[in-house]
Short mmCIF file of C-alpha atoms in Angstrom, two decimals:
data_model
loop_
_atom_site.label_atom_id
_atom_site.label_comp_id
_atom_site.label_asym_id
_atom_site.label_seq_id
_atom_site.Cartn_x
_atom_site.Cartn_y
_atom_site.Cartn_z
CA MET X 1 -4.81 9.14 -13.59
CA ARG X 2 -8.85 8.23 -13.06
CA ILE X 3 -8.66 5.96 -10.68
CA LYS X 4 -6.87 7.57 -8.86
CA THR X 5 -9.43 10.48 -9.03
CA PHE X 6 -11.89 8.64 -8.29
CA LEU X 7 -10.68 5.89 -6.10
CA GLY X 8 -7.60 7.18 -4.40
CA HIS X 9 -9.08 7.95 -1.38
CA TYR X 10 -10.43 4.88 -0.90
CA ASP X 11 -9.33 1.68 0.62
CA ILE X 12 -8.68 -0.54 -2.01
CA ARG X 13 -7.63 -4.49 -2.56
CA PHE X 14 -4.98 -4.68 -5.47
CA TYR X 15 -3.69 -7.82 -6.96
CA LEU X 16 -0.86 -7.31 -8.84
CA SER X 17 -1.58 -10.99 -10.72
CA PRO X 18 -4.23 -13.12 -10.94
CA GLY X 19 -3.96 -14.69 -7.29
CA ALA X 20 -1.56 -11.91 -5.13
CA TYR X 21 -2.49 -9.13 -3.81
CA VAL X 22 -2.01 -6.23 -1.28
CA ASP X 23 -4.07 -3.97 0.84
CA VAL X 24 -3.50 -0.52 0.31
CA GLY X 25 -5.20 2.51 2.36
CA ALA X 26 -6.45 5.44 0.81
CA GLY X 27 -4.28 8.31 -0.06
CA SER X 28 -1.44 5.35 -0.86
CA LEU X 29 -2.46 3.90 -4.09
CA ALA X 30 0.48 5.27 -6.21
CA CYS X 31 2.44 3.37 -4.13
CA ILE X 32 1.74 -0.27 -5.62
CA GLN X 33 4.18 0.49 -8.52
CA ASN X 34 7.04 0.39 -5.70
CA ILE X 35 6.51 -3.13 -4.54
CA LYS X 36 9.14 -5.15 -6.83
CA LEU X 37 10.51 -8.20 -7.46
CA VAL X 38 6.63 -10.20 -7.05
CA PRO X 39 7.47 -14.00 -7.80
CA SER X 40 5.13 -15.21 -10.08
CA GLY X 41 2.43 -17.54 -9.59
CA GLU X 42 2.45 -16.19 -5.89
CA VAL X 43 -1.09 -16.88 -4.44
CA GLY X 44 -2.68 -14.81 -1.30
CA LYS X 45 -1.85 -11.06 0.51
CA LEU X 46 1.50 -10.14 -0.26
CA GLY X 47 0.91 -7.75 2.46
CA GLU X 48 -0.21 -4.07 3.16
CA ILE X 49 0.18 -0.82 2.41
CA GLY X 50 -1.22 1.80 5.35
CA ARG X 51 -3.15 5.11 4.69
CA PHE X 52 -1.83 8.18 2.90
CA CYS X 53 1.57 6.80 2.50
CA GLU X 54 4.31 8.86 0.00
CA MET X 55 7.05 7.00 -1.72
CA HIS X 56 9.30 8.12 -3.53
CA ALA X 57 9.48 6.60 -7.48
CA SER X 58 12.99 5.34 -6.90
CA ALA X 59 11.94 3.47 -3.60
CA PHE X 60 10.76 -0.11 -3.66
CA ILE X 61 8.98 -2.78 -1.25
CA GLN X 62 11.04 -5.77 -2.14
CA MET X 63 9.19 -8.93 -2.38
CA ARG X 64 11.25 -11.45 -3.71
CA GLY X 65 12.61 -13.76 -0.62
CA GLU X 66 16.58 -12.95 0.37
CA HIS X 67 19.25 -15.28 -0.47
CA ALA X 68 19.74 -18.28 2.17
CA ASN X 69 23.20 -17.70 3.01
CA ASP X 70 23.08 -20.26 5.59
CA GLN X 71 22.95 -22.94 2.81
CA PRO X 72 25.53 -24.48 -0.21
CA VAL X 73 23.79 -23.53 -2.70
CA ASN X 74 22.47 -19.52 -2.51
CA ILE X 75 21.25 -18.62 -6.02
CA SER X 76 18.62 -19.42 -8.34
CA PHE X 77 20.25 -19.93 -11.72
CA THR X 78 18.61 -16.85 -13.35
CA GLY X 79 22.31 -16.74 -15.08
CA MET X 80 21.44 -20.40 -16.83
CA PRO X 81 18.18 -20.16 -19.42
CA ILE X 82 18.29 -23.67 -19.41
CA LEU X 83 18.22 -24.20 -15.49
CA ASP X 84 16.12 -20.86 -14.75
CA GLY X 85 13.33 -22.13 -12.97
CA VAL X 86 14.14 -25.61 -12.37
CA PHE X 87 16.00 -24.75 -9.35
CA GLU X 88 14.28 -21.19 -9.01
CA ASN X 89 13.51 -21.38 -5.44
CA GLN X 90 17.05 -23.18 -4.35
CA GLY X 91 19.10 -19.89 -3.33
CA LEU X 92 16.21 -17.92 -1.71
CA GLU X 93 14.05 -17.70 1.48
CA VAL X 94 10.42 -18.27 1.50
CA LEU X 95 8.74 -15.24 1.01
CA THR X 96 7.07 -13.69 4.02
CA PRO X 97 4.31 -10.55 4.12
CA PHE X 98 5.15 -7.29 4.90
CA SER X 99 3.40 -4.39 6.45
CA ILE X 100 3.71 -0.78 5.85
CA GLY X 101 1.83 1.74 8.23
CA SER X 102 -0.14 4.44 7.60
CA GLY X 103 1.60 8.16 6.95
CA VAL X 104 4.97 6.48 6.11
CA VAL X 105 7.27 7.75 3.31
CA LEU X 106 9.86 6.30 2.02
CA SER X 107 12.35 8.65 0.88
CA ALA X 108 14.71 8.60 -2.31
CA TYR X 109 16.18 5.18 -3.62
CA ALA X 110 15.18 3.94 0.00
CA GLN X 111 14.59 -0.10 0.47
CA VAL X 112 12.31 -1.81 2.36
CA LEU X 113 13.56 -5.96 2.25
CA SER X 114 10.54 -8.67 2.60
CA GLY X 115 9.03 -9.56 5.20
CA ARG X 116 9.48 -5.90 7.40
CA THR X 117 6.73 -4.09 9.26
CA VAL X 118 7.11 -0.41 9.59
CA GLY X 119 5.18 1.30 12.01
CA ASP X 120 2.61 4.73 11.46
CA GLY X 121 4.57 7.37 10.92
CA VAL X 122 7.84 6.20 9.75
CA VAL X 123 10.25 7.67 7.61
CA LEU X 124 12.98 6.17 5.85
CA GLY X 125 15.56 8.62 4.24
CA ALA X 126 17.12 8.81 1.33
CA SER X 127 19.14 5.38 -0.25
CA ALA X 128 18.53 3.67 3.32
CA VAL X 129 17.97 0.07 3.28
CA LEU X 130 15.64 -1.57 6.13
CA THR X 131 16.44 -4.77 7.00
CA ARG X 132 14.68 -4.92 10.38
CA ASP X 133 11.52 -3.61 11.62
CA ALA X 134 10.56 -0.25 11.71
CA GLU X 135 8.95 1.41 15.23
CA ALA X 136 6.45 3.80 14.90
CA LEU X 137 6.96 7.75 14.79
CA GLY X 138 10.57 6.73 13.94
CA VAL X 139 13.18 8.32 11.67
CA TYR X 140 15.49 5.97 10.13
CA ALA X 141 18.51 6.27 7.92
CA GLY X 142 21.85 4.20 6.51
CA VAL X 143 22.84 1.11 5.09
CA PRO X 144 21.26 -1.08 7.26
CA ALA X 145 18.76 1.27 8.23
CA ARG X 146 19.36 2.26 12.51
CA LYS X 147 16.72 4.68 14.20
CA LEU X 148 18.08 8.32 14.77
CA ARG X 149 15.22 9.77 16.69
CA SER X 150 11.27 9.76 17.60
CA ARG X 151 9.03 11.78 15.76
CA ARG X 152 6.77 13.82 18.63
CA PRO X 153 3.27 12.24 19.29
CA PHE X 154 0.35 13.34 16.79
CA ALA X 155 -3.24 13.30 16.17
CA ARG X 156 -3.73 10.30 13.43
CA TRP X 157 -4.42 12.41 11.12
CA TRP X 158 -4.45 9.51 8.26
CA ASP X 159 -7.50 8.35 10.02
CA PHE X 160 -9.38 11.49 9.67
CA ASP X 161 -13.11 11.67 8.40
CA ILE X 162 -12.24 12.61 4.10
CA ALA X 163 -14.55 15.63 3.84
CA TYR X 164 -13.23 17.04 7.33
CA LEU X 165 -9.50 16.49 6.22
CA MET X 166 -10.37 18.21 3.17
CA ALA X 167 -12.17 21.65 5.25
CA ASN X 168 -9.44 21.85 7.08
CA LYS X 169 -6.26 21.14 4.27
CA GLU X 170 -5.10 24.91 4.73
CA ARG X 171 -4.35 24.02 8.31
CA LEU X 172 -3.64 20.06 8.43
CA GLN X 173 -0.59 21.03 10.54
CA GLU X 174 -1.91 22.68 13.16
CA ILE X 175 -4.98 20.66 13.90
CA ALA X 176 -3.15 17.57 13.54
CA ALA X 177 -0.34 18.35 16.04
CA ASP X 178 -3.37 18.49 18.12
CA ASP X 179 -3.93 15.40 18.95
CA ALA X 180 -6.38 16.57 22.24
CA ARG X 181 -9.13 18.27 20.09
CA PRO X 182 -12.58 16.62 19.44
CA HIS X 183 -11.66 15.35 15.78
CA VAL X 184 -14.20 13.91 12.98
CA TYR X 185 -12.92 10.32 12.12
CA ARG X 186 -13.61 7.89 9.22
CA GLN X 187 -16.07 5.16 9.20
CA LEU X 188 -14.88 1.96 8.29
CA ARG X 189 -16.22 1.06 4.59
CA PRO X 190 -15.84 -1.83 2.22
CA ARG X 191 -12.53 -1.80 0.38
CA PHE X 192 -12.97 -1.66 -3.16
CA VAL X 193 -10.90 -4.35 -5.11
CA LEU X 194 -9.21 -3.71 -8.33
CA ARG X 195 -7.16 -5.95 -10.34
CA ASN X 196 -3.77 -5.42 -12.86
CA GLU X 197 -4.48 -6.51 -16.43
CA GLY X 198 -0.96 -5.38 -18.01
CA ASN X 199 -2.04 -2.51 -19.45
CA SER X 200 -5.38 -1.48 -17.46
CA ILE X 201 -6.66 -1.93 -14.39
CA THR X 202 -10.06 -3.11 -13.40
CA ILE X 203 -12.50 -3.23 -11.01
CA GLN X 204 -13.63 -6.43 -9.64
CA GLY X 205 -16.03 -5.43 -7.52
CA PHE X 206 -16.22 -4.92 -3.36
CA LEU X 207 -15.62 -6.98 -0.06
CA ASP X 208 -17.70 -8.60 2.12
CA GLY X 209 -16.12 -10.18 5.02
CA ASP X 210 -13.22 -12.15 2.89
CA ALA X 211 -15.59 -12.70 0.10
CA VAL X 212 -15.28 -10.36 -3.25
CA ARG X 213 -18.72 -9.36 -4.16
CA PRO X 214 -19.42 -8.16 -7.96
CA ILE X 215 -19.82 -4.49 -7.89
CA ASP X 216 -23.32 -4.80 -9.40
CA GLN X 217 -24.11 -6.29 -5.99
CA ALA X 218 -22.95 -2.70 -4.15
CA PRO X 219 -26.04 -0.22 -3.27
CA PRO X 220 -27.44 2.21 -5.62
CA ALA X 221 -25.15 5.00 -4.65
CA VAL X 222 -21.97 3.34 -4.98
CA HIS X 223 -22.71 1.12 -7.97
CA SER X 224 -23.52 4.71 -9.91
CA TYR X 225 -20.56 6.39 -8.86
CA ILE X 226 -18.30 3.52 -9.78
CA ALA X 227 -19.82 3.12 -13.10
CA GLN X 228 -19.60 6.90 -13.53
CA ALA X 229 -15.82 6.68 -12.37
CA PHE X 230 -14.74 3.62 -14.96
CA GLY X 231 -16.69 5.45 -17.99
CA ALA X 232 -16.02 7.30 -20.98
CA THR X 233 -16.71 10.49 -19.00
CA SER X 234 -17.05 11.52 -14.92
CA SER X 235 -19.32 13.85 -13.98
CA TYR X 236 -18.96 13.57 -10.08
CA TRP X 237 -16.64 12.87 -7.37
CA LEU X 238 -17.68 11.79 -3.74
CA ALA X 239 -15.23 11.62 -0.72
CA ASP X 240 -17.13 8.60 0.72
CA CYS X 241 -20.07 6.60 -1.71
CA TRP X 242 -20.83 4.30 0.73
CA ALA X 243 -22.53 6.97 3.45
CA LEU X 244 -25.51 7.15 0.62
CA ALA X 245 -25.98 3.99 0.74
#
């Protein structure tokens, strides 16, 4: 809860394992728990989730490769422990990174199969199984999921400046519906880098291009904010600690 409170509104690179990560946008950190079947030993980018997505606890994004049904052997021998691991990848397709846009909703028991691209503003209905890419602003349902209709266009509210979004939270529906209004949009900021350590989550630093810099190399205002956020007590919350750098 502490991490979501103090860092949930920042863009994050989250390492699910020592070598495999997902890039997660502001407001979507909780969606990390919806990523399932991550292969052990995987290295590199598993996928990306945009800003302000919402996923029911029972929904999931499948990472493990699908069964290669065009091959003679399409199982991985998990039911025979002595062979489990020996033929680990015999029956599975190669893992392909996924891409989830911003403002996406995955309803209860919805599934996104591995390697799929989901556009901004997509709504995936309850128990739907997405086997193909989903177009932006589409509403999908069924097994396999099919497009029912398109949502009407609106402002890219997920890209609003956090302070602007909060200041207008009581009328967010109204202002988001007006894409002609001169909205205040966010500035690009470095991603913070977090790592899953089993029973805890630690901060590794921040991204400087492709390099991960330790947090003590961040500007003083950023370093201080992170230090108090991960400390025993937290005294303040900032919409954009990088703005003070």
